XYZ file of C-alpha atoms in Angstrom:
165
model
C 156.766 -202.530 -189.089
C 160.372 -201.779 -188.262
C 161.962 -198.553 -189.384
C 164.345 -198.822 -192.358
C 167.667 -200.503 -191.500
C 170.740 -198.608 -190.497
C 173.454 -197.791 -192.977
C 176.989 -197.221 -191.757
C 177.266 -194.028 -193.791
C 174.054 -192.733 -192.123
C 175.595 -193.576 -188.669
C 178.744 -191.724 -189.584
C 176.767 -188.690 -190.718
C 174.720 -188.854 -187.456
C 177.937 -188.959 -185.421
C 179.232 -185.879 -187.143
C 175.892 -183.962 -186.606
C 175.845 -185.024 -182.935
C 179.491 -184.227 -182.384
C 178.949 -180.579 -183.727
C 175.787 -180.222 -181.545
C 177.632 -181.545 -178.458
C 180.408 -179.020 -178.982
C 177.924 -176.141 -179.182
C 176.065 -177.440 -176.074
C 179.257 -177.801 -174.052
C 180.331 -174.203 -174.912
C 177.061 -172.686 -173.515
C 176.449 -175.300 -170.765
C 178.114 -173.442 -167.823
C 176.444 -170.124 -168.609
C 173.016 -171.755 -168.989
C 173.115 -174.133 -165.966
C 175.602 -172.501 -163.563
C 177.716 -175.571 -163.209
C 180.226 -177.223 -165.562
C 179.106 -180.117 -167.761
C 180.314 -183.679 -167.436
C 182.159 -185.415 -170.164
C 179.655 -185.729 -173.045
C 180.895 -187.698 -175.990
C 180.163 -190.122 -178.688
C 183.252 -192.369 -179.312
C 183.989 -193.701 -182.662
C 184.645 -197.378 -183.138
C 188.239 -198.618 -182.965
C 189.942 -201.893 -183.835
C 189.382 -202.851 -180.114
C 185.689 -202.190 -180.200
C 185.387 -203.939 -183.570
C 186.843 -207.048 -181.806
C 184.402 -206.625 -178.999
C 181.538 -206.353 -181.525
C 182.674 -209.520 -183.209
C 182.897 -211.284 -179.794
C 179.294 -210.096 -179.049
C 178.158 -211.431 -182.389
C 179.717 -214.818 -181.547
C 178.195 -214.819 -178.080
C 174.619 -214.210 -179.172
C 172.719 -213.304 -182.279
C 172.263 -209.576 -182.216
C 170.104 -207.390 -184.384
C 171.977 -206.332 -187.562
C 171.279 -202.564 -186.919
C 173.178 -202.855 -183.552
C 176.121 -204.477 -185.462
C 176.098 -201.629 -187.960
C 175.946 -199.005 -185.256
C 178.801 -200.581 -183.314
C 180.921 -200.803 -186.493
C 180.881 -196.928 -186.539
C 180.440 -195.829 -182.911
C 181.793 -197.654 -179.897
C 179.657 -196.034 -177.228
C 178.192 -192.701 -176.077
C 178.164 -190.986 -172.687
C 175.832 -188.072 -172.629
C 175.174 -187.351 -168.938
C 174.062 -183.783 -169.552
C 171.430 -184.470 -172.295
C 168.097 -184.362 -170.547
C 168.595 -186.738 -167.624
C 171.413 -188.530 -169.327
C 171.854 -191.121 -172.153
C 174.392 -193.863 -172.391
C 174.926 -196.194 -175.289
C 176.825 -199.093 -173.922
C 179.999 -200.442 -175.487
C 179.740 -203.858 -177.106
C 181.855 -205.339 -174.273
C 179.419 -203.977 -171.690
C 176.519 -205.345 -173.621
C 178.172 -208.715 -173.718
C 178.876 -208.571 -169.958
C 175.188 -207.594 -169.330
C 173.979 -210.367 -171.556
C 176.113 -212.945 -169.671
C 174.631 -211.769 -166.414
C 170.990 -211.061 -167.356
C 170.345 -212.763 -170.776
C 167.883 -211.408 -173.291
C 164.900 -209.155 -172.306
C 161.692 -211.047 -172.906
C 158.849 -209.004 -174.355
C 155.451 -210.536 -175.062
C 154.917 -210.902 -178.741
C 158.441 -209.813 -179.671
C 161.626 -211.517 -180.521
C 164.165 -211.517 -177.618
C 165.762 -208.141 -177.088
C 169.308 -207.125 -176.171
C 169.946 -204.157 -173.800
C 172.252 -201.638 -175.423
C 171.684 -198.358 -173.662
C 170.289 -196.711 -170.594
C 169.359 -193.214 -169.298
C 170.257 -191.330 -166.213
C 167.110 -192.571 -164.437
C 168.187 -196.203 -164.744
C 165.730 -197.017 -167.537
C 167.050 -199.543 -170.013
C 166.824 -199.567 -173.876
C 166.717 -202.870 -175.668
C 166.685 -203.669 -179.361
C 164.804 -206.713 -180.551
C 165.458 -208.903 -183.527
C 162.806 -207.092 -185.400
C 164.838 -203.878 -184.899
C 162.281 -202.250 -182.712
C 163.647 -200.408 -179.605
C 162.037 -201.010 -176.222
C 162.397 -198.953 -172.969
C 161.929 -200.325 -169.432
C 158.972 -198.807 -167.609
C 161.080 -198.757 -164.414
C 164.860 -199.107 -163.611
C 164.749 -202.915 -163.957
C 165.832 -205.691 -166.265
C 162.895 -207.767 -165.234
C 159.935 -205.285 -165.401
C 157.734 -204.162 -168.257
C 159.279 -202.793 -171.472
C 157.345 -200.382 -173.705
C 157.885 -199.647 -177.312
C 160.162 -196.625 -177.649
C 161.114 -196.453 -181.309
C 160.501 -198.294 -184.527
C 164.231 -198.888 -184.845
C 167.664 -197.702 -183.911
C 167.537 -195.024 -186.619
C 164.550 -193.453 -184.985
C 166.082 -193.750 -181.583
C 169.338 -192.070 -182.771
C 167.470 -189.315 -184.635
C 165.487 -188.504 -181.525
C 168.622 -188.450 -179.470
C 170.258 -185.992 -181.978
C 167.173 -183.680 -181.701
C 167.388 -183.747 -177.885
C 171.088 -182.695 -178.068
C 170.407 -179.980 -180.685
C 167.373 -178.758 -178.669
C 169.609 -178.124 -175.652
C 172.263 -176.197 -177.632
């Protein structure tokens, strides 16, 4: 059973929590690791990213939670959180869809890749709302269940950021 659906207000609160945790993490990063951090940020949606989201919706049916998320945040680049996390922009998702199509997972509705990690693993969200992670750094290999929904995926990411602060 998929996790509860995303709400734009919840995503906005998530953003504010993550933004504060990232600031704390960046302030202590050099002292903890001995080298400066990369640029770690979650970017809020803009008029341009809203147009890209609308174009993605026109290109292919996308899970409603992904549309909700993109209506609040445009993308995230978190190279210093664990081995790195990257939520792709809607225009990047569209480009990847044009090149690779949907991810096919046995017994699941087609899934759309929306993120990756620093190891090259991909995250895809299916029409059911469930989030899947590639077992290897490949678009065409096995995908395993990672989260009941985007909300769980985002909550876990927030905990990872806060845990490193």
